[in-house]
mmCIF file of C-alpha atoms in Angstrom:
data_model
loop_
_atom_site.group_PDB
_atom_site.id
_atom_site.type_symbol
_atom_site.label_atom_id
_atom_site.label_comp_id
_atom_site.label_asym_id
_atom_site.label_seq_id
_atom_site.Cartn_x
_atom_site.Cartn_y
_atom_site.Cartn_z
ATOM 1 C CA UNK A 27 -0.927 -15.984 -38.836
ATOM 2 C CA UNK A 28 1.052 -17.230 -35.836
ATOM 3 C CA UNK A 29 -0.396 -17.834 -32.364
ATOM 4 C CA UNK A 30 2.424 -15.776 -30.808
ATOM 5 C CA UNK A 31 1.315 -12.772 -32.874
ATOM 6 C CA UNK A 32 -2.255 -13.195 -31.648
ATOM 7 C CA UNK A 33 -0.999 -13.378 -28.048
ATOM 8 C CA UNK A 34 0.756 -10.041 -28.498
ATOM 9 C CA UNK A 35 -2.326 -8.493 -30.092
ATOM 10 C CA UNK A 36 -4.557 -9.760 -27.258
ATOM 11 C CA UNK A 37 -2.222 -8.430 -24.580
ATOM 12 C CA UNK A 38 -2.079 -4.954 -26.145
ATOM 13 C CA UNK A 39 -5.842 -4.896 -26.709
ATOM 14 C CA UNK A 40 -6.516 -5.792 -23.065
ATOM 15 C CA UNK A 41 -3.958 -3.519 -21.445
ATOM 16 C CA UNK A 42 -4.224 -0.637 -23.961
ATOM 17 C CA UNK A 43 -0.508 -0.169 -23.461
ATOM 18 C CA UNK A 44 2.492 -1.385 -25.459
ATOM 19 C CA UNK A 45 4.758 -1.172 -22.410
ATOM 20 C CA UNK A 46 2.415 -3.084 -20.080
ATOM 21 C CA UNK A 47 1.838 -5.740 -22.733
ATOM 22 C CA UNK A 48 5.602 -6.141 -23.092
ATOM 23 C CA UNK A 49 5.997 -6.630 -19.326
ATOM 24 C CA UNK A 50 3.213 -9.232 -19.221
ATOM 25 C CA UNK A 51 4.710 -11.128 -22.151
ATOM 26 C CA UNK A 52 8.315 -10.828 -20.992
ATOM 27 C CA UNK A 53 9.561 -9.170 -24.192
ATOM 28 C CA UNK A 54 10.833 -5.745 -25.236
ATOM 29 C CA UNK A 55 8.364 -2.998 -26.107
ATOM 30 C CA UNK A 56 10.035 -2.650 -29.506
ATOM 31 C CA UNK A 57 9.295 -6.335 -30.162
ATOM 32 C CA UNK A 58 5.609 -5.771 -29.410
ATOM 33 C CA UNK A 59 5.417 -2.772 -31.751
ATOM 34 C CA UNK A 60 7.325 -4.553 -34.517
ATOM 35 C CA UNK A 61 5.220 -7.727 -34.363
ATOM 36 C CA UNK A 62 1.954 -5.767 -34.439
ATOM 37 C CA UNK A 63 3.139 -3.716 -37.398
ATOM 38 C CA UNK A 64 4.053 -6.977 -39.141
ATOM 39 C CA UNK A 65 0.564 -8.360 -38.443
ATOM 40 C CA UNK A 66 -1.046 -5.263 -39.912
ATOM 41 C CA UNK A 67 1.180 -5.549 -42.971
ATOM 42 C CA UNK A 68 0.298 -9.213 -43.418
ATOM 43 C CA UNK A 69 -3.441 -8.521 -43.051
ATOM 44 C CA UNK A 70 -3.214 -5.312 -45.112
ATOM 45 C CA UNK A 71 -5.329 -3.426 -42.576
ATOM 46 C CA UNK A 72 -4.862 -1.275 -39.475
ATOM 47 C CA UNK A 73 -5.748 -2.957 -36.190
ATOM 48 C CA UNK A 74 -4.822 -0.154 -33.792
ATOM 49 C CA UNK A 75 -4.858 3.615 -33.755
ATOM 50 C CA UNK A 76 -1.728 4.869 -31.982
ATOM 51 C CA UNK A 77 -2.968 7.785 -29.845
ATOM 52 C CA UNK A 78 -1.357 9.842 -27.084
ATOM 53 C CA UNK A 79 -3.570 7.970 -24.592
ATOM 54 C CA UNK A 80 -2.391 4.601 -25.856
ATOM 55 C CA UNK A 81 -3.413 2.162 -28.592
ATOM 56 C CA UNK A 82 -7.122 2.064 -29.489
ATOM 57 C CA UNK A 83 -8.689 -0.757 -31.490
ATOM 58 C CA UNK A 84 -10.061 0.050 -34.919
ATOM 59 C CA UNK A 85 -13.298 -1.558 -36.105
ATOM 60 C CA UNK A 86 -11.257 -4.319 -37.746
ATOM 61 C CA UNK A 87 -9.234 -4.662 -34.557
ATOM 62 C CA UNK A 88 -12.403 -5.199 -32.528
ATOM 63 C CA UNK A 89 -13.538 -7.890 -34.965
ATOM 64 C CA UNK A 90 -10.158 -9.619 -34.696
ATOM 65 C CA UNK A 91 -10.265 -9.366 -30.882
ATOM 66 C CA UNK A 92 -13.490 -11.384 -30.722
ATOM 67 C CA UNK A 93 -12.071 -14.079 -33.012
ATOM 68 C CA UNK A 94 -8.706 -14.138 -31.224
ATOM 69 C CA UNK A 95 -10.410 -14.641 -27.857
ATOM 70 C CA UNK A 96 -12.223 -17.705 -29.211
ATOM 71 C CA UNK A 97 -8.940 -19.103 -30.552
ATOM 72 C CA UNK A 98 -7.298 -18.416 -27.182
ATOM 73 C CA UNK A 99 -10.031 -20.268 -25.294
ATOM 74 C CA UNK A 100 -9.637 -23.327 -27.522
ATOM 75 C CA UNK A 101 -5.851 -23.227 -27.226
ATOM 76 C CA UNK A 102 -5.959 -23.082 -23.431
ATOM 77 C CA UNK A 103 -8.549 -25.853 -23.313
ATOM 78 C CA UNK A 104 -6.282 -28.135 -25.376
ATOM 79 C CA UNK A 105 -3.176 -27.123 -23.428
ATOM 80 C CA UNK A 106 -4.832 -27.628 -20.038
ATOM 81 C CA UNK A 107 -6.394 -30.956 -21.009
ATOM 82 C CA UNK A 108 -3.018 -32.358 -22.093
ATOM 83 C CA UNK A 109 -0.972 -30.778 -19.296
ATOM 84 C CA UNK A 110 -3.550 -31.899 -16.752
ATOM 85 C CA UNK A 111 -2.605 -35.531 -17.391
ATOM 86 C CA UNK A 112 1.046 -34.938 -16.490
ATOM 87 C CA UNK A 113 1.830 -37.305 -13.605
ATOM 88 C CA UNK A 114 5.489 -36.323 -13.230
ATOM 89 C CA UNK A 115 6.718 -34.502 -10.127
ATOM 90 C CA UNK A 116 8.859 -32.280 -12.320
ATOM 91 C CA UNK A 117 8.680 -29.239 -14.559
ATOM 92 C CA UNK A 118 7.783 -25.582 -14.117
ATOM 93 C CA UNK A 119 5.157 -24.581 -11.556
ATOM 94 C CA UNK A 120 3.895 -20.987 -11.632
ATOM 95 C CA UNK A 121 2.387 -19.671 -8.401
ATOM 96 C CA UNK A 122 0.824 -16.240 -7.957
ATOM 97 C CA UNK A 123 0.441 -14.576 -4.552
ATOM 98 C CA UNK A 124 1.164 -11.238 -2.884
ATOM 99 C CA UNK A 125 4.829 -10.437 -2.303
ATOM 100 C CA UNK A 126 4.352 -9.791 1.420
ATOM 101 C CA UNK A 127 3.148 -13.366 1.912
ATOM 102 C CA UNK A 128 6.365 -14.715 0.405
ATOM 103 C CA UNK A 129 8.614 -12.263 2.238
ATOM 104 C CA UNK A 130 7.071 -12.560 5.698
ATOM 105 C CA UNK A 131 5.897 -16.163 5.762
ATOM 106 C CA UNK A 132 6.065 -18.469 2.761
ATOM 107 C CA UNK A 133 9.726 -18.380 1.625
ATOM 108 C CA UNK A 134 11.150 -20.981 4.075
ATOM 109 C CA UNK A 135 8.266 -23.332 3.328
ATOM 110 C CA UNK A 136 8.848 -22.975 -0.420
ATOM 111 C CA UNK A 137 12.479 -23.898 0.199
ATOM 112 C CA UNK A 138 11.332 -27.051 1.981
ATOM 113 C CA UNK A 139 8.971 -27.945 -0.881
ATOM 114 C CA UNK A 140 11.684 -27.584 -3.521
ATOM 115 C CA UNK A 141 14.043 -29.707 -1.406
ATOM 116 C CA UNK A 142 11.361 -32.411 -1.292
ATOM 117 C CA UNK A 143 10.825 -32.186 -5.070
ATOM 118 C CA UNK A 144 14.175 -31.257 -6.671
ATOM 119 C CA UNK A 145 12.882 -31.573 -10.250
ATOM 120 C CA UNK A 146 10.089 -29.016 -9.810
ATOM 121 C CA UNK A 147 11.010 -25.488 -10.933
ATOM 122 C CA UNK A 148 9.101 -22.824 -9.002
ATOM 123 C CA UNK A 149 8.170 -19.516 -10.607
ATOM 124 C CA UNK A 150 6.641 -17.109 -8.076
ATOM 125 C CA UNK A 151 4.619 -14.239 -9.538
ATOM 126 C CA UNK A 152 3.762 -11.468 -7.088
ATOM 127 C CA UNK A 153 1.851 -8.210 -7.221
ATOM 128 C CA UNK A 154 -1.597 -6.812 -6.525
ATOM 129 C CA UNK A 155 -2.926 -7.687 -9.985
ATOM 130 C CA UNK A 156 -4.701 -11.046 -9.906
ATOM 131 C CA UNK A 157 -3.274 -13.220 -12.660
ATOM 132 C CA UNK A 158 -5.791 -15.164 -14.731
ATOM 133 C CA UNK A 159 -5.585 -18.914 -14.129
ATOM 134 C CA UNK A 160 -8.077 -19.578 -16.927
ATOM 135 C CA UNK A 161 -5.605 -18.021 -19.383
ATOM 136 C CA UNK A 162 -2.802 -20.033 -17.759
ATOM 137 C CA UNK A 163 -0.951 -16.940 -16.539
ATOM 138 C CA UNK A 164 -0.260 -19.087 -13.463
ATOM 139 C CA UNK A 165 -0.915 -22.666 -12.333
ATOM 140 C CA UNK A 166 -1.808 -21.990 -8.691
ATOM 141 C CA UNK A 167 -3.148 -18.873 -6.980
ATOM 142 C CA UNK A 168 -2.830 -18.250 -3.243
ATOM 143 C CA UNK A 169 -5.322 -15.473 -2.895
ATOM 144 C CA UNK A 170 -7.411 -13.519 -0.409
ATOM 145 C CA UNK A 171 -10.876 -13.218 -1.916
ATOM 146 C CA UNK A 172 -14.525 -12.865 -0.982
ATOM 147 C CA UNK A 173 -15.735 -14.268 -4.317
ATOM 148 C CA UNK A 174 -13.194 -16.223 -6.398
ATOM 149 C CA UNK A 175 -14.021 -16.934 -10.033
ATOM 150 C CA UNK A 176 -16.579 -19.749 -10.223
ATOM 151 C CA UNK A 177 -14.706 -21.475 -13.055
ATOM 152 C CA UNK A 178 -11.748 -22.172 -10.742
ATOM 153 C CA UNK A 179 -11.541 -24.953 -8.177
ATOM 154 C CA UNK A 180 -9.881 -24.775 -4.802
ATOM 155 C CA UNK A 181 -10.098 -24.612 -1.057
ATOM 156 C CA UNK A 182 -11.211 -21.848 1.273
ATOM 157 C CA UNK A 183 -8.873 -22.426 4.179
ATOM 158 C CA UNK A 184 -10.034 -19.849 6.730
ATOM 159 C CA UNK A 185 -10.953 -16.190 7.260
ATOM 160 C CA UNK A 186 -8.347 -13.698 6.085
ATOM 161 C CA UNK A 187 -8.432 -11.183 8.911
ATOM 162 C CA UNK A 188 -7.238 -7.600 9.050
ATOM 163 C CA UNK A 189 -6.873 -5.164 11.922
ATOM 164 C CA UNK A 190 -6.106 -1.455 12.232
ATOM 165 C CA UNK A 191 -2.483 -0.661 13.093
ATOM 166 C CA UNK A 192 -0.432 2.378 14.045
ATOM 167 C CA UNK A 193 3.212 2.951 14.893
ATOM 168 C CA UNK A 194 3.920 2.449 18.584
ATOM 169 C CA UNK A 195 4.858 6.125 18.907
ATOM 170 C CA UNK A 196 1.509 7.182 17.418
ATOM 171 C CA UNK A 197 -0.521 4.582 19.313
ATOM 172 C CA UNK A 198 0.926 5.901 22.603
ATOM 173 C CA UNK A 199 -0.780 9.257 21.938
ATOM 174 C CA UNK A 200 -4.205 7.820 21.106
ATOM 175 C CA UNK A 201 -7.082 7.077 23.488
ATOM 176 C CA UNK A 202 -8.583 3.610 23.715
ATOM 177 C CA UNK A 203 -10.967 3.048 20.793
ATOM 178 C CA UNK A 204 -10.173 6.374 19.044
ATOM 179 C CA UNK A 205 -12.766 7.984 16.795
ATOM 180 C CA UNK A 206 -11.912 6.904 13.203
ATOM 181 C CA UNK A 207 -12.740 10.413 11.960
ATOM 182 C CA UNK A 208 -9.909 11.842 14.079
ATOM 183 C CA UNK A 209 -7.237 9.672 12.459
ATOM 184 C CA UNK A 210 -5.136 10.016 9.326
ATOM 185 C CA UNK A 211 -5.659 6.854 7.274
ATOM 186 C CA UNK A 212 -3.310 5.301 4.726
ATOM 187 C CA UNK A 213 -5.125 3.550 1.897
ATOM 188 C CA UNK A 214 -4.349 1.979 -1.446
ATOM 189 C CA UNK A 215 -4.911 3.762 -4.754
ATOM 190 C CA UNK A 216 -7.598 1.214 -5.585
ATOM 191 C CA UNK A 217 -10.774 2.981 -4.447
ATOM 192 C CA UNK A 218 -12.806 -0.237 -4.542
ATOM 193 C CA UNK A 219 -10.295 -1.831 -2.168
ATOM 194 C CA UNK A 220 -10.478 1.150 0.187
ATOM 195 C CA UNK A 221 -14.263 0.978 0.273
ATOM 196 C CA UNK A 222 -14.313 -2.781 0.864
ATOM 197 C CA UNK A 223 -11.522 -2.884 3.446
ATOM 198 C CA UNK A 224 -11.938 0.406 5.339
ATOM 199 C CA UNK A 225 -15.084 2.372 4.544
ATOM 200 C CA UNK A 226 -17.592 -0.434 5.113
ATOM 201 C CA UNK A 227 -16.373 -0.880 8.684
ATOM 202 C CA UNK A 228 -15.181 2.679 9.380
ATOM 203 C CA UNK A 229 -17.418 4.930 7.237
ATOM 204 C CA UNK A 230 -16.072 8.165 8.770
ATOM 205 C CA UNK A 231 -12.434 7.271 8.058
ATOM 206 C CA UNK A 232 -10.579 9.994 6.142
ATOM 207 C CA UNK A 233 -7.961 8.690 3.712
ATOM 208 C CA UNK A 234 -5.077 11.157 3.844
ATOM 209 C CA UNK A 235 -2.355 9.186 2.052
ATOM 210 C CA UNK A 236 -2.622 6.632 -0.753
ATOM 211 C CA UNK A 237 0.001 4.159 -1.929
ATOM 212 C CA UNK A 238 0.103 1.456 -4.593
ATOM 213 C CA UNK A 239 1.490 -1.455 -2.616
ATOM 214 C CA UNK A 240 1.310 -3.229 0.724
ATOM 215 C CA UNK A 241 5.018 -2.849 1.504
ATOM 216 C CA UNK A 242 4.697 0.933 1.139
ATOM 217 C CA UNK A 243 1.505 0.995 3.198
ATOM 218 C CA UNK A 244 3.262 -0.886 5.983
ATOM 219 C CA UNK A 245 6.261 1.474 5.748
ATOM 220 C CA UNK A 246 4.042 4.563 6.089
ATOM 221 C CA UNK A 247 2.427 3.080 9.198
ATOM 222 C CA UNK A 248 5.836 2.309 10.727
ATOM 223 C CA UNK A 249 6.861 5.948 10.209
ATOM 224 C CA UNK A 250 3.821 7.217 12.115
ATOM 225 C CA UNK A 251 2.185 8.817 9.071
ATOM 226 C CA UNK A 252 -1.216 7.370 9.903
ATOM 227 C CA UNK A 253 -3.149 4.173 10.510
ATOM 228 C CA UNK A 254 -4.047 1.415 8.078
ATOM 229 C CA UNK A 255 -5.896 -1.870 7.745
ATOM 230 C CA UNK A 256 -3.196 -4.531 7.449
ATOM 231 C CA UNK A 257 -3.296 -8.343 7.367
ATOM 232 C CA UNK A 258 -2.803 -9.715 10.861
ATOM 233 C CA UNK A 259 -0.386 -12.451 9.797
ATOM 234 C CA UNK A 260 2.429 -9.999 9.195
ATOM 235 C CA UNK A 261 1.420 -6.854 11.112
ATOM 236 C CA UNK A 262 1.078 -8.704 14.441
ATOM 237 C CA UNK A 263 4.705 -9.827 14.068
ATOM 238 C CA UNK A 264 6.077 -6.324 13.428
ATOM 239 C CA UNK A 265 7.455 -4.946 16.727
ATOM 240 C CA UNK A 266 7.269 -1.331 15.467
ATOM 241 C CA UNK A 267 3.463 -1.248 15.138
ATOM 242 C CA UNK A 268 0.413 -2.441 17.068
ATOM 243 C CA UNK A 269 -3.354 -2.613 16.855
ATOM 244 C CA UNK A 270 -5.395 0.387 17.942
ATOM 245 C CA UNK A 271 -8.669 -1.580 17.834
ATOM 246 C CA UNK A 272 -8.196 -5.068 19.301
ATOM 247 C CA UNK A 273 -10.677 -7.079 17.250
ATOM 248 C CA UNK A 274 -9.619 -8.384 13.828
ATOM 249 C CA UNK A 275 -12.166 -8.596 11.023
ATOM 250 C CA UNK A 276 -12.620 -10.213 7.613
ATOM 251 C CA UNK A 277 -14.154 -7.562 5.308
ATOM 252 C CA UNK A 278 -17.126 -8.949 3.373
ATOM 253 C CA UNK A 279 -16.280 -12.460 4.509
ATOM 254 C CA UNK A 280 -12.791 -12.288 2.996
ATOM 255 C CA UNK A 281 -11.252 -15.747 2.920
ATOM 256 C CA UNK A 282 -7.866 -17.264 2.160
ATOM 257 C CA UNK A 283 -7.989 -19.527 -0.902
ATOM 258 C CA UNK A 284 -5.713 -21.879 -2.813
ATOM 259 C CA UNK A 285 -7.063 -22.032 -6.385
ATOM 260 C CA UNK A 286 -6.237 -23.904 -9.594
ATOM 261 C CA UNK A 287 -7.596 -24.339 -13.101
ATOM 262 C CA UNK A 288 -10.024 -27.317 -13.116
ATOM 263 C CA UNK A 289 -8.018 -29.111 -15.818
ATOM 264 C CA UNK A 290 -4.911 -29.043 -13.602
ATOM 265 C CA UNK A 291 -6.355 -31.175 -10.794
ATOM 266 C CA UNK A 292 -4.689 -34.337 -12.087
ATOM 267 C CA UNK A 293 -1.277 -32.750 -12.632
ATOM 268 C CA UNK A 294 1.081 -34.301 -10.089
ATOM 269 C CA UNK A 295 3.245 -31.248 -9.376
ATOM 270 C CA UNK A 296 0.177 -29.023 -8.953
ATOM 271 C CA UNK A 297 -1.553 -31.494 -6.658
ATOM 272 C CA UNK A 298 1.626 -31.960 -4.591
ATOM 273 C CA UNK A 299 2.067 -28.208 -4.172
ATOM 274 C CA UNK A 300 -1.585 -27.537 -3.306
ATOM 275 C CA UNK A 301 -1.581 -30.273 -0.658
ATOM 276 C CA UNK A 302 1.717 -29.040 0.790
ATOM 277 C CA UNK A 303 0.945 -25.322 0.925
ATOM 278 C CA UNK A 304 -2.619 -25.876 2.168
ATOM 279 C CA UNK A 305 -1.246 -27.925 5.054
ATOM 280 C CA UNK A 306 1.335 -25.268 5.922
ATOM 281 C CA UNK A 307 -1.263 -22.501 5.876
ATOM 282 C CA UNK A 308 -3.740 -24.485 7.979
ATOM 283 C CA UNK A 309 -0.998 -25.168 10.534
ATOM 284 C CA UNK A 310 -0.619 -21.388 10.919
ATOM 285 C CA UNK A 311 -4.326 -20.542 10.841
ATOM 286 C CA UNK A 312 -4.233 -18.571 14.141
ATOM 287 C CA UNK A 313 -1.706 -16.134 12.606
ATOM 288 C CA UNK A 314 -3.909 -15.427 9.612
ATOM 289 C CA UNK A 315 -7.050 -15.041 11.691
ATOM 290 C CA UNK A 316 -5.281 -12.638 14.045
ATOM 291 C CA UNK A 317 -5.751 -14.873 17.074
ATOM 292 C CA UNK A 318 -2.077 -15.283 17.914
ATOM 293 C CA UNK A 319 0.348 -12.433 18.572
ATOM 294 C CA UNK A 320 4.110 -12.798 18.833
ATOM 295 C CA UNK A 321 6.032 -10.181 20.786
ATOM 296 C CA UNK A 322 9.163 -8.480 19.482
ATOM 297 C CA UNK A 323 11.505 -10.918 21.210
ATOM 298 C CA UNK A 324 9.751 -13.842 19.460
ATOM 299 C CA UNK A 325 9.661 -15.736 22.759
ATOM 300 C CA UNK A 326 6.158 -15.080 24.058
ATOM 301 C CA UNK A 327 2.904 -15.867 22.285
ATOM 302 C CA UNK A 328 -0.571 -15.019 23.425
ATOM 303 C CA UNK A 329 -4.017 -15.620 22.003
ATOM 304 C CA UNK A 330 -6.391 -12.697 21.490
#
């Protein structure tokens, strides 16, 4: 049995979706289905029941899952131990972070880093799903978190502050310190996120609209469809929206982290990137903590 076949099996078992597994692995869905069918033929047993709700592990499939996870852990341990001794400032470097951070802040700094290290190949992986560094889905994570995985190592740089924003046209109609219950709120589909980010601080808030991404949430706010909790580092720089409550907050002690797998600490390209990006972020700490606002003309700054 080949390791690549086990990787496909593990991805399908975890996602319970052939299409999602294909996206994660970077292959066609037909390839996933064909390789799994080949595995079942080789083992002469059925590993998955194909149902209308997605693939479901059989009893044999569950047994194989436990064994495959142990093999995966050993493989990643070997891979990380060897890769972690790589002292070259070259090769592929996979970084996971939210797309808005790259779009609104990080892109020019990444360009500077790659100019400094022309043999390093950056691969930026964005999205709301947190990629697993322990499974080597990425090398570095730039992540807002209140409790990062204990098995990872990294730096908590500062508080990751949010504030409540509305379109200027909507904010003009609101009183100072409006009652949260009187507002239409725009939340994310993730109910746990909504509770952590909004409900803990504004328990009477009524979520009218839900979206599945930060770009869309920001767009709804700009169109005056409601208010939302947005990260200060980009919302304060958007001339079309403004805060309706002045004080920023870090829900549940939310912090901004740069994290790596412990075996990657000695890898030169990882260490160089972590030092570089941590320095850049610390230099802009007031933006992320919501203590510095830039007006629409980008010529006046004031502390709050």
